[in-house]
């Protein structure tokens, strides 16, 4: 009897456990939530390369996945997953998910439930939108392209401002068509710069063949800032150019360039660093003048004293004081005395009377087998003077 009672108890316990397990499984099955189908209401352009997708909330959704594809493609590409509180998403074109101008794209959205890990159904056709063809931007004309009197010039190498340090600075004008070289003119330091060659002509002057050149120094000689050379050389990359060099002190000044008297551009030049070699030359010549001159000397006597001092106190070989250095000493001395002076390169067959081989330089230049002298004007008469260190 007792055994039957135990058996009955055992079977009741087993039956109870089975019933509880069945109830638990039924309860879990009843808690599985499948998200509803998402309805995409519309899509619209949010910019030239952006699209915004709008949808209605779906039942049991904890997240939404946005898909897109190019019209005609077989597979969808997921581009973003957002939370259940969102009902829109803006697709910005990127290298990973591009939107190509002039193409058609299709969008759809699918809901997801994190608890059940189930996806809802979705609109497999999607909603299409066309990305318009982007208009070709109209190029903004560069301020460096200047057209006057039917001729176009590229002024990018002739800026509105420039800084000059210890090296030479070059400003260049590039015509876009053939022009007469002398139709390009310059105004240095508002016309106050002193022209060193051909002072009777404000334009570039012919020096050899079809090459033109004019030389200036800015400010008066005693307070000179820099040398300026304006030139035209055919065949050069920068044919029309202005060179700023041999800066003796800092300062600012404008350089204006004209085509047929019409202003192309003005560049405000700031010399912020002196040229060490030019300053050294200036100091060297100041020393020569102090040692060679006395107050009772006439102008010509002072120039002759410079010739003699250079020859007596420097050597041609050891010190390297050759004709170009001697000519420079005479040039500086003449200008310090308020005289007009310039360099002259004397060729190997130079004829002083006929002027054969006459090429001018304002800062000295000697060639193989050539010679440099200085032409100094006193009371309207030109004197050829030259000196160099003695042999030794």
mmCIF file of C-alpha atoms in Angstrom:
data_model
loop_
_atom_site.group_PDB
_atom_site.id
_atom_site.type_symbol
_atom_site.label_atom_id
_atom_site.label_comp_id
_atom_site.label_asym_id
_atom_site.label_seq_id
_atom_site.Cartn_x
_atom_site.Cartn_y
_atom_site.Cartn_z
ATOM 1 C CA UNK A 1 0.000 0.000 0.000
ATOM 2 C CA UNK A 2 2.819 2.278 0.942
ATOM 3 C CA UNK A 3 4.601 1.532 -2.343
ATOM 4 C CA UNK A 4 1.495 2.435 -4.359
ATOM 5 C CA UNK A 5 1.275 5.722 -2.495
ATOM 6 C CA UNK A 6 4.906 6.549 -3.333
ATOM 7 C CA UNK A 7 4.410 5.664 -6.950
ATOM 8 C CA UNK A 8 1.393 7.936 -7.132
ATOM 9 C CA UNK A 9 3.308 10.794 -5.560
ATOM 10 C CA UNK A 10 6.196 10.324 -8.027
ATOM 11 C CA UNK A 11 3.860 10.376 -11.044
ATOM 12 C CA UNK A 12 2.075 13.498 -9.784
ATOM 13 C CA UNK A 13 5.429 15.277 -9.371
ATOM 14 C CA UNK A 14 6.542 14.380 -12.879
ATOM 15 C CA UNK A 15 3.175 15.473 -14.289
ATOM 16 C CA UNK A 16 3.424 18.814 -12.455
ATOM 17 C CA UNK A 17 6.934 19.481 -13.857
ATOM 18 C CA UNK A 18 5.788 18.669 -17.393
ATOM 19 C CA UNK A 19 2.819 20.988 -17.049
ATOM 20 C CA UNK A 20 5.054 23.807 -15.788
ATOM 21 C CA UNK A 21 7.512 23.316 -18.658
ATOM 22 C CA UNK A 22 4.653 23.340 -21.164
ATOM 23 C CA UNK A 23 3.265 26.547 -19.690
ATOM 24 C CA UNK A 24 6.748 28.217 -19.816
ATOM 25 C CA UNK A 25 7.266 27.327 -23.492
ATOM 26 C CA UNK A 26 3.765 28.556 -24.329
ATOM 27 C CA UNK A 27 4.440 31.807 -22.507
ATOM 28 C CA UNK A 28 7.761 32.342 -24.345
ATOM 29 C CA UNK A 29 6.127 31.582 -27.684
ATOM 30 C CA UNK A 30 3.441 34.122 -26.944
ATOM 31 C CA UNK A 31 6.209 36.775 -26.227
ATOM 32 C CA UNK A 32 7.993 36.528 -29.646
ATOM 33 C CA UNK A 33 7.494 39.812 -31.536
ATOM 34 C CA UNK A 34 7.932 40.079 -35.307
ATOM 35 C CA UNK A 35 8.298 43.653 -36.627
ATOM 36 C CA UNK A 36 5.693 44.936 -39.024
ATOM 37 C CA UNK A 37 6.296 45.948 -42.642
ATOM 38 C CA UNK A 38 7.726 49.455 -43.037
ATOM 39 C CA UNK A 39 5.867 51.854 -45.309
ATOM 40 C CA UNK A 40 8.208 54.342 -47.013
ATOM 41 C CA UNK A 41 6.088 57.437 -47.504
ATOM 42 C CA UNK A 42 8.381 59.389 -49.820
ATOM 43 C CA UNK A 43 11.933 60.397 -50.673
ATOM 44 C CA UNK A 44 13.154 63.835 -51.711
ATOM 45 C CA UNK A 45 16.337 65.652 -52.695
ATOM 46 C CA UNK A 46 18.037 67.370 -49.794
ATOM 47 C CA UNK A 47 20.724 68.956 -51.981
ATOM 48 C CA UNK A 48 22.576 68.310 -55.217
ATOM 49 C CA UNK A 49 24.015 65.060 -53.808
ATOM 50 C CA UNK A 50 21.807 64.268 -50.776
ATOM 51 C CA UNK A 51 18.530 62.304 -50.482
ATOM 52 C CA UNK A 52 16.180 62.167 -47.451
ATOM 53 C CA UNK A 53 14.025 59.027 -46.937
ATOM 54 C CA UNK A 54 10.763 59.203 -44.918
ATOM 55 C CA UNK A 55 8.786 56.237 -43.502
ATOM 56 C CA UNK A 56 5.975 55.422 -41.078
ATOM 57 C CA UNK A 57 6.586 53.658 -37.775
ATOM 58 C CA UNK A 58 6.232 49.868 -37.844
ATOM 59 C CA UNK A 59 4.827 47.684 -35.021
ATOM 60 C CA UNK A 60 7.390 45.979 -32.736
ATOM 61 C CA UNK A 61 10.337 47.811 -34.377
ATOM 62 C CA UNK A 62 13.359 48.596 -32.216
ATOM 63 C CA UNK A 63 15.512 49.685 -35.181
ATOM 64 C CA UNK A 64 15.226 50.564 -38.860
ATOM 65 C CA UNK A 65 17.701 49.686 -41.586
ATOM 66 C CA UNK A 66 17.836 51.959 -44.667
ATOM 67 C CA UNK A 67 18.796 50.405 -48.018
ATOM 68 C CA UNK A 68 19.454 51.803 -51.468
ATOM 69 C CA UNK A 69 20.572 50.668 -54.906
ATOM 70 C CA UNK A 70 20.998 52.132 -58.344
ATOM 71 C CA UNK A 71 17.905 51.543 -60.495
ATOM 72 C CA UNK A 72 18.230 48.207 -62.295
ATOM 73 C CA UNK A 73 20.639 46.679 -59.758
ATOM 74 C CA UNK A 74 19.678 43.285 -58.253
ATOM 75 C CA UNK A 75 20.836 43.622 -54.656
ATOM 76 C CA UNK A 76 20.175 46.215 -51.992
ATOM 77 C CA UNK A 77 22.928 47.902 -50.005
ATOM 78 C CA UNK A 78 22.445 48.846 -46.373
ATOM 79 C CA UNK A 79 23.622 52.392 -45.722
ATOM 80 C CA UNK A 80 22.470 53.083 -42.149
ATOM 81 C CA UNK A 81 20.704 51.690 -39.052
ATOM 82 C CA UNK A 82 18.721 54.088 -36.827
ATOM 83 C CA UNK A 83 16.681 53.801 -33.643
ATOM 84 C CA UNK A 84 12.933 53.210 -33.319
ATOM 85 C CA UNK A 85 12.289 56.879 -32.650
ATOM 86 C CA UNK A 86 13.423 57.917 -36.133
ATOM 87 C CA UNK A 87 11.155 58.191 -39.184
ATOM 88 C CA UNK A 88 13.615 59.816 -41.617
ATOM 89 C CA UNK A 89 17.240 59.581 -42.718
ATOM 90 C CA UNK A 90 19.369 61.755 -45.015
ATOM 91 C CA UNK A 91 21.766 59.920 -47.315
ATOM 92 C CA UNK A 92 24.804 62.085 -48.048
ATOM 93 C CA UNK A 93 26.804 61.029 -51.068
ATOM 94 C CA UNK A 94 30.190 59.538 -50.163
ATOM 95 C CA UNK A 95 32.894 57.406 -51.732
ATOM 96 C CA UNK A 96 31.413 54.373 -49.952
ATOM 97 C CA UNK A 97 27.786 55.119 -50.819
ATOM 98 C CA UNK A 98 27.875 57.447 -53.821
ATOM 99 C CA UNK A 99 25.059 59.344 -55.524
ATOM 100 C CA UNK A 100 26.096 60.001 -59.098
ATOM 101 C CA UNK A 101 24.793 63.072 -60.898
ATOM 102 C CA UNK A 102 22.248 62.117 -63.587
ATOM 103 C CA UNK A 103 21.547 58.622 -62.119
ATOM 104 C CA UNK A 104 18.378 57.032 -60.675
ATOM 105 C CA UNK A 105 18.300 55.366 -57.240
ATOM 106 C CA UNK A 106 15.736 53.311 -55.271
ATOM 107 C CA UNK A 107 15.261 53.329 -51.477
ATOM 108 C CA UNK A 108 13.523 51.005 -49.006
ATOM 109 C CA UNK A 109 13.429 50.549 -45.198
ATOM 110 C CA UNK A 110 13.153 47.387 -43.080
ATOM 111 C CA UNK A 111 12.256 47.089 -39.374
ATOM 112 C CA UNK A 112 14.150 44.989 -36.805
ATOM 113 C CA UNK A 113 13.352 43.705 -33.295
ATOM 114 C CA UNK A 114 16.300 43.232 -30.949
ATOM 115 C CA UNK A 115 14.493 40.896 -28.518
ATOM 116 C CA UNK A 116 13.285 38.408 -31.079
ATOM 117 C CA UNK A 117 16.147 39.135 -33.485
ATOM 118 C CA UNK A 118 13.633 39.149 -36.285
ATOM 119 C CA UNK A 119 13.334 41.364 -39.394
ATOM 120 C CA UNK A 120 10.047 42.600 -40.756
ATOM 121 C CA UNK A 121 8.985 42.447 -44.373
ATOM 122 C CA UNK A 122 9.723 45.404 -46.676
ATOM 123 C CA UNK A 123 8.805 47.037 -49.958
ATOM 124 C CA UNK A 124 10.992 45.156 -52.428
ATOM 125 C CA UNK A 125 10.265 47.607 -55.218
ATOM 126 C CA UNK A 126 11.251 50.613 -53.161
ATOM 127 C CA UNK A 127 10.698 54.256 -54.074
ATOM 128 C CA UNK A 128 12.839 55.779 -56.831
ATOM 129 C CA UNK A 129 14.350 59.214 -57.207
ATOM 130 C CA UNK A 130 16.463 60.862 -59.906
ATOM 131 C CA UNK A 131 19.666 62.723 -59.065
ATOM 132 C CA UNK A 132 19.730 65.759 -61.374
ATOM 133 C CA UNK A 133 22.673 66.510 -63.604
ATOM 134 C CA UNK A 134 24.884 69.004 -61.796
ATOM 135 C CA UNK A 135 25.217 72.267 -63.733
ATOM 136 C CA UNK A 136 28.678 73.078 -65.036
ATOM 137 C CA UNK A 137 30.030 75.858 -62.831
ATOM 138 C CA UNK A 138 30.864 79.070 -64.586
ATOM 139 C CA UNK A 139 34.536 79.756 -63.972
ATOM 140 C CA UNK A 140 35.225 82.927 -62.069
ATOM 141 C CA UNK A 141 37.659 85.052 -64.040
ATOM 142 C CA UNK A 142 40.960 85.412 -62.252
ATOM 143 C CA UNK A 143 41.823 88.916 -61.138
ATOM 144 C CA UNK A 144 45.280 88.225 -62.545
ATOM 145 C CA UNK A 145 43.888 88.089 -66.098
ATOM 146 C CA UNK A 146 43.733 91.713 -67.247
ATOM 147 C CA UNK A 147 42.502 92.864 -70.659
ATOM 148 C CA UNK A 148 43.146 96.395 -71.914
ATOM 149 C CA UNK A 149 42.760 97.778 -75.421
ATOM 150 C CA UNK A 150 41.928 94.318 -76.776
ATOM 151 C CA UNK A 151 45.068 92.640 -75.390
ATOM 152 C CA UNK A 152 44.984 90.143 -72.500
ATOM 153 C CA UNK A 153 47.800 89.959 -69.960
ATOM 154 C CA UNK A 154 48.582 87.378 -67.294
ATOM 155 C CA UNK A 155 49.625 89.333 -64.188
ATOM 156 C CA UNK A 156 50.064 86.471 -61.708
ATOM 157 C CA UNK A 157 53.819 87.119 -61.606
ATOM 158 C CA UNK A 158 53.263 90.840 -61.074
ATOM 159 C CA UNK A 159 51.416 90.766 -57.728
ATOM 160 C CA UNK A 160 49.807 93.725 -56.009
ATOM 161 C CA UNK A 161 52.321 93.452 -53.167
ATOM 162 C CA UNK A 162 55.701 91.788 -52.843
ATOM 163 C CA UNK A 163 58.504 91.550 -50.300
ATOM 164 C CA UNK A 164 62.162 91.715 -51.300
ATOM 165 C CA UNK A 165 64.740 90.062 -49.117
ATOM 166 C CA UNK A 166 68.481 89.704 -49.680
ATOM 167 C CA UNK A 167 68.057 88.174 -53.140
ATOM 168 C CA UNK A 168 66.791 89.663 -56.372
ATOM 169 C CA UNK A 169 63.021 89.847 -56.868
ATOM 170 C CA UNK A 170 61.511 89.639 -60.339
ATOM 171 C CA UNK A 171 58.108 90.961 -61.458
ATOM 172 C CA UNK A 172 56.845 89.787 -64.849
ATOM 173 C CA UNK A 173 54.087 90.693 -67.308
ATOM 174 C CA UNK A 174 52.983 87.990 -69.762
ATOM 175 C CA UNK A 175 51.023 89.203 -72.827
ATOM 176 C CA UNK A 176 48.712 86.588 -74.329
ATOM 177 C CA UNK A 177 49.436 87.846 -77.843
ATOM 178 C CA UNK A 178 52.249 89.564 -79.708
ATOM 179 C CA UNK A 179 52.663 93.232 -78.857
ATOM 180 C CA UNK A 180 55.149 95.989 -79.629
ATOM 181 C CA UNK A 181 57.731 95.698 -76.812
ATOM 182 C CA UNK A 182 57.963 99.427 -76.225
ATOM 183 C CA UNK A 183 54.198 99.622 -75.597
ATOM 184 C CA UNK A 184 55.013 98.274 -72.118
ATOM 185 C CA UNK A 185 56.222 101.108 -69.880
ATOM 186 C CA UNK A 186 56.895 101.443 -66.170
ATOM 187 C CA UNK A 187 56.642 104.102 -63.495
ATOM 188 C CA UNK A 188 59.010 103.500 -60.592
ATOM 189 C CA UNK A 189 58.306 105.056 -57.176
ATOM 190 C CA UNK A 190 55.600 107.325 -58.634
ATOM 191 C CA UNK A 191 58.085 108.663 -61.160
ATOM 192 C CA UNK A 192 60.650 109.796 -58.590
ATOM 193 C CA UNK A 193 63.157 107.011 -59.328
ATOM 194 C CA UNK A 194 66.250 108.266 -61.119
ATOM 195 C CA UNK A 195 66.912 106.696 -64.495
ATOM 196 C CA UNK A 196 70.521 105.711 -65.071
ATOM 197 C CA UNK A 197 70.510 105.161 -68.830
ATOM 198 C CA UNK A 198 68.916 107.243 -71.581
ATOM 199 C CA UNK A 199 67.302 109.762 -69.230
ATOM 200 C CA UNK A 200 65.782 111.522 -72.236
ATOM 201 C CA UNK A 201 63.463 108.576 -72.929
ATOM 202 C CA UNK A 202 61.020 107.371 -70.240
ATOM 203 C CA UNK A 203 60.495 104.115 -72.140
ATOM 204 C CA UNK A 204 62.671 101.064 -72.544
ATOM 205 C CA UNK A 205 65.527 101.829 -74.891
ATOM 206 C CA UNK A 206 67.116 99.642 -77.546
ATOM 207 C CA UNK A 207 70.449 98.222 -76.449
ATOM 208 C CA UNK A 208 71.095 95.293 -78.784
ATOM 209 C CA UNK A 209 68.985 93.919 -81.630
ATOM 210 C CA UNK A 210 65.423 93.704 -80.336
ATOM 211 C CA UNK A 211 66.312 93.851 -76.651
ATOM 212 C CA UNK A 212 65.266 96.791 -74.501
ATOM 213 C CA UNK A 213 66.406 97.841 -71.071
ATOM 214 C CA UNK A 214 66.246 100.750 -68.637
ATOM 215 C CA UNK A 215 67.881 101.068 -65.239
ATOM 216 C CA UNK A 216 66.885 103.108 -62.201
ATOM 217 C CA UNK A 217 67.661 103.554 -58.559
ATOM 218 C CA UNK A 218 64.924 104.255 -56.081
ATOM 219 C CA UNK A 219 65.169 107.388 -53.930
ATOM 220 C CA UNK A 220 68.028 109.810 -54.213
ATOM 221 C CA UNK A 221 71.551 108.419 -54.429
ATOM 222 C CA UNK A 222 72.404 109.220 -50.824
ATOM 223 C CA UNK A 223 69.341 107.329 -49.570
ATOM 224 C CA UNK A 224 69.047 104.670 -52.235
ATOM 225 C CA UNK A 225 66.792 101.726 -51.451
ATOM 226 C CA UNK A 226 67.373 99.430 -54.449
ATOM 227 C CA UNK A 227 68.307 99.183 -58.089
ATOM 228 C CA UNK A 228 65.580 98.520 -60.651
ATOM 229 C CA UNK A 229 66.067 97.099 -64.124
ATOM 230 C CA UNK A 230 63.150 96.993 -66.555
ATOM 231 C CA UNK A 231 63.785 94.896 -69.632
ATOM 232 C CA UNK A 232 62.415 93.041 -72.615
ATOM 233 C CA UNK A 233 64.266 90.032 -73.984
ATOM 234 C CA UNK A 234 62.580 87.949 -76.716
ATOM 235 C CA UNK A 235 62.780 84.213 -76.230
ATOM 236 C CA UNK A 236 62.865 84.449 -72.448
ATOM 237 C CA UNK A 237 60.050 82.819 -70.460
ATOM 238 C CA UNK A 238 59.400 86.169 -68.755
ATOM 239 C CA UNK A 239 60.087 88.563 -71.603
ATOM 240 C CA UNK A 240 58.724 91.711 -69.964
ATOM 241 C CA UNK A 241 60.121 91.958 -66.478
ATOM 242 C CA UNK A 242 61.280 94.166 -63.620
ATOM 243 C CA UNK A 243 64.256 93.138 -61.482
ATOM 244 C CA UNK A 244 64.753 94.556 -57.981
ATOM 245 C CA UNK A 245 68.215 93.993 -56.537
ATOM 246 C CA UNK A 246 71.267 95.392 -54.697
ATOM 247 C CA UNK A 247 69.091 96.658 -51.857
ATOM 248 C CA UNK A 248 71.080 99.082 -49.722
ATOM 249 C CA UNK A 249 68.391 99.796 -47.150
ATOM 250 C CA UNK A 250 64.842 98.844 -46.246
ATOM 251 C CA UNK A 251 61.861 100.813 -47.498
ATOM 252 C CA UNK A 252 58.718 100.712 -49.634
ATOM 253 C CA UNK A 253 57.841 102.061 -53.070
ATOM 254 C CA UNK A 254 55.347 101.331 -55.880
ATOM 255 C CA UNK A 255 56.107 99.998 -59.351
ATOM 256 C CA UNK A 256 53.381 100.556 -61.952
ATOM 257 C CA UNK A 257 53.263 98.877 -65.360
ATOM 258 C CA UNK A 258 51.315 100.282 -68.329
ATOM 259 C CA UNK A 259 50.282 99.091 -71.774
ATOM 260 C CA UNK A 260 49.922 101.997 -74.200
ATOM 261 C CA UNK A 261 49.623 104.329 -71.191
ATOM 262 C CA UNK A 262 46.800 102.256 -69.658
ATOM 263 C CA UNK A 263 47.588 100.994 -66.164
ATOM 264 C CA UNK A 264 47.786 97.203 -65.891
ATOM 265 C CA UNK A 265 48.763 96.968 -62.234
ATOM 266 C CA UNK A 266 50.678 98.641 -59.425
ATOM 267 C CA UNK A 267 52.827 96.527 -57.126
ATOM 268 C CA UNK A 268 53.696 97.896 -53.698
ATOM 269 C CA UNK A 269 57.253 96.716 -53.048
ATOM 270 C CA UNK A 270 58.551 96.297 -49.504
ATOM 271 C CA UNK A 271 62.307 95.856 -49.141
ATOM 272 C CA UNK A 272 62.667 94.132 -45.780
ATOM 273 C CA UNK A 273 66.253 92.840 -46.009
ATOM 274 C CA UNK A 274 69.328 94.548 -47.435
ATOM 275 C CA UNK A 275 71.784 92.844 -49.786
ATOM 276 C CA UNK A 276 74.912 92.115 -47.756
ATOM 277 C CA UNK A 277 77.266 92.294 -50.729
ATOM 278 C CA UNK A 278 75.860 95.637 -51.899
ATOM 279 C CA UNK A 279 76.122 97.075 -48.392
ATOM 280 C CA UNK A 280 79.682 95.772 -48.124
ATOM 281 C CA UNK A 281 80.604 97.448 -51.437
ATOM 282 C CA UNK A 282 79.058 100.705 -50.249
ATOM 283 C CA UNK A 283 81.069 100.564 -47.028
ATOM 284 C CA UNK A 284 84.264 99.732 -48.945
ATOM 285 C CA UNK A 285 83.840 102.752 -51.230
ATOM 286 C CA UNK A 286 83.010 105.018 -48.274
ATOM 287 C CA UNK A 287 86.334 103.975 -46.762
ATOM 288 C CA UNK A 288 88.185 104.765 -49.996
ATOM 289 C CA UNK A 289 86.590 108.209 -50.211
ATOM 290 C CA UNK A 290 87.493 109.082 -46.603
ATOM 291 C CA UNK A 291 91.109 108.064 -47.159
ATOM 292 C CA UNK A 292 91.565 109.513 -50.671
ATOM 293 C CA UNK A 293 89.826 112.875 -50.418
ATOM 294 C CA UNK A 294 90.601 116.144 -48.726
ATOM 295 C CA UNK A 295 88.230 119.086 -48.434
ATOM 296 C CA UNK A 296 90.317 121.396 -50.615
ATOM 297 C CA UNK A 297 90.211 119.093 -53.661
ATOM 298 C CA UNK A 298 88.169 119.964 -56.771
ATOM 299 C CA UNK A 299 85.689 117.463 -58.217
ATOM 300 C CA UNK A 300 88.142 116.232 -60.836
ATOM 301 C CA UNK A 301 90.941 116.014 -58.263
ATOM 302 C CA UNK A 302 88.733 113.849 -56.064
ATOM 303 C CA UNK A 303 87.975 111.472 -58.949
ATOM 304 C CA UNK A 304 91.663 111.281 -59.846
ATOM 305 C CA UNK A 305 92.422 110.581 -56.178
ATOM 306 C CA UNK A 306 90.006 107.610 -56.255
ATOM 307 C CA UNK A 307 91.776 106.239 -59.352
ATOM 308 C CA UNK A 308 95.173 106.521 -57.690
ATOM 309 C CA UNK A 309 94.071 105.208 -54.268
ATOM 310 C CA UNK A 310 92.547 102.034 -55.753
ATOM 311 C CA UNK A 311 95.679 101.391 -57.813
ATOM 312 C CA UNK A 312 98.097 102.059 -54.960
ATOM 313 C CA UNK A 313 96.335 100.181 -52.153
ATOM 314 C CA UNK A 314 94.869 97.084 -53.813
ATOM 315 C CA UNK A 315 96.212 94.377 -56.061
ATOM 316 C CA UNK A 316 94.652 92.924 -59.181
ATOM 317 C CA UNK A 317 95.446 89.317 -58.276
ATOM 318 C CA UNK A 318 95.631 88.993 -54.480
ATOM 319 C CA UNK A 319 92.808 91.396 -53.555
ATOM 320 C CA UNK A 320 90.844 90.734 -56.733
ATOM 321 C CA UNK A 321 90.207 94.438 -57.308
ATOM 322 C CA UNK A 322 89.841 94.342 -61.079
ATOM 323 C CA UNK A 323 88.418 96.838 -63.555
ATOM 324 C CA UNK A 324 84.794 96.201 -62.573
ATOM 325 C CA UNK A 325 85.523 96.928 -58.892
ATOM 326 C CA UNK A 326 87.531 100.027 -59.859
ATOM 327 C CA UNK A 327 84.728 101.227 -62.128
ATOM 328 C CA UNK A 328 82.281 100.709 -59.273
ATOM 329 C CA UNK A 329 84.425 102.834 -56.954
ATOM 330 C CA UNK A 330 84.532 105.633 -59.525
ATOM 331 C CA UNK A 331 80.791 105.353 -60.198
ATOM 332 C CA UNK A 332 79.899 105.637 -56.510
ATOM 333 C CA UNK A 333 82.355 108.487 -56.022
ATOM 334 C CA UNK A 334 80.967 110.431 -58.996
ATOM 335 C CA UNK A 335 77.391 110.061 -57.778
ATOM 336 C CA UNK A 336 78.441 110.978 -54.249
ATOM 337 C CA UNK A 337 79.725 114.199 -55.805
ATOM 338 C CA UNK A 338 76.348 114.794 -57.470
ATOM 339 C CA UNK A 339 77.547 113.889 -60.969
ATOM 340 C CA UNK A 340 75.877 111.799 -63.654
ATOM 341 C CA UNK A 341 77.854 108.605 -64.208
ATOM 342 C CA UNK A 342 77.419 105.200 -65.836
ATOM 343 C CA UNK A 343 79.390 102.078 -66.637
ATOM 344 C CA UNK A 344 80.670 101.181 -70.054
ATOM 345 C CA UNK A 345 81.807 97.755 -71.166
ATOM 346 C CA UNK A 346 84.750 98.143 -73.505
ATOM 347 C CA UNK A 347 85.079 95.311 -76.028
ATOM 348 C CA UNK A 348 88.453 93.915 -77.142
ATOM 349 C CA UNK A 349 88.307 96.093 -80.283
ATOM 350 C CA UNK A 350 86.768 99.120 -78.651
ATOM 351 C CA UNK A 351 87.342 102.430 -80.407
ATOM 352 C CA UNK A 352 86.988 105.344 -77.982
ATOM 353 C CA UNK A 353 86.326 107.811 -80.785
ATOM 354 C CA UNK A 354 83.799 105.785 -82.770
ATOM 355 C CA UNK A 355 82.132 104.178 -79.719
ATOM 356 C CA UNK A 356 82.452 100.650 -81.138
ATOM 357 C CA UNK A 357 81.145 97.919 -78.810
ATOM 358 C CA UNK A 358 79.261 100.334 -76.565
ATOM 359 C CA UNK A 359 77.083 98.460 -74.031
ATOM 360 C CA UNK A 360 76.090 100.076 -70.756
ATOM 361 C CA UNK A 361 75.909 98.559 -67.273
ATOM 362 C CA UNK A 362 75.010 100.381 -64.094
ATOM 363 C CA UNK A 363 76.589 97.975 -61.624
ATOM 364 C CA UNK A 364 79.638 96.796 -63.515
ATOM 365 C CA UNK A 365 80.212 93.714 -65.612
ATOM 366 C CA UNK A 366 83.409 92.458 -67.239
ATOM 367 C CA UNK A 367 83.764 89.827 -69.938
ATOM 368 C CA UNK A 368 86.679 87.688 -71.031
ATOM 369 C CA UNK A 369 89.253 89.955 -72.740
ATOM 370 C CA UNK A 370 86.939 92.886 -72.066
ATOM 371 C CA UNK A 371 87.157 95.896 -69.807
ATOM 372 C CA UNK A 372 84.842 98.092 -67.755
ATOM 373 C CA UNK A 373 85.270 101.816 -67.363
ATOM 374 C CA UNK A 374 83.162 104.648 -65.991
ATOM 375 C CA UNK A 375 81.745 107.551 -68.020
ATOM 376 C CA UNK A 376 81.324 110.649 -65.851
ATOM 377 C CA UNK A 377 79.633 113.872 -66.954
ATOM 378 C CA UNK A 378 81.094 117.152 -65.624
ATOM 379 C CA UNK A 379 79.682 120.463 -66.845
ATOM 380 C CA UNK A 380 78.078 118.754 -69.838
ATOM 381 C CA UNK A 381 81.264 116.985 -70.919
ATOM 382 C CA UNK A 382 81.806 113.221 -70.659
ATOM 383 C CA UNK A 383 85.048 111.861 -69.206
ATOM 384 C CA UNK A 384 86.132 108.221 -69.480
ATOM 385 C CA UNK A 385 87.811 107.111 -66.231
ATOM 386 C CA UNK A 386 89.122 103.705 -65.212
ATOM 387 C CA UNK A 387 91.142 102.079 -62.452
ATOM 388 C CA UNK A 388 91.987 98.733 -60.893
ATOM 389 C CA UNK A 389 94.442 97.287 -58.410
ATOM 390 C CA UNK A 390 98.108 97.053 -59.329
ATOM 391 C CA UNK A 391 99.742 93.797 -60.309
ATOM 392 C CA UNK A 392 101.091 91.920 -57.357
#
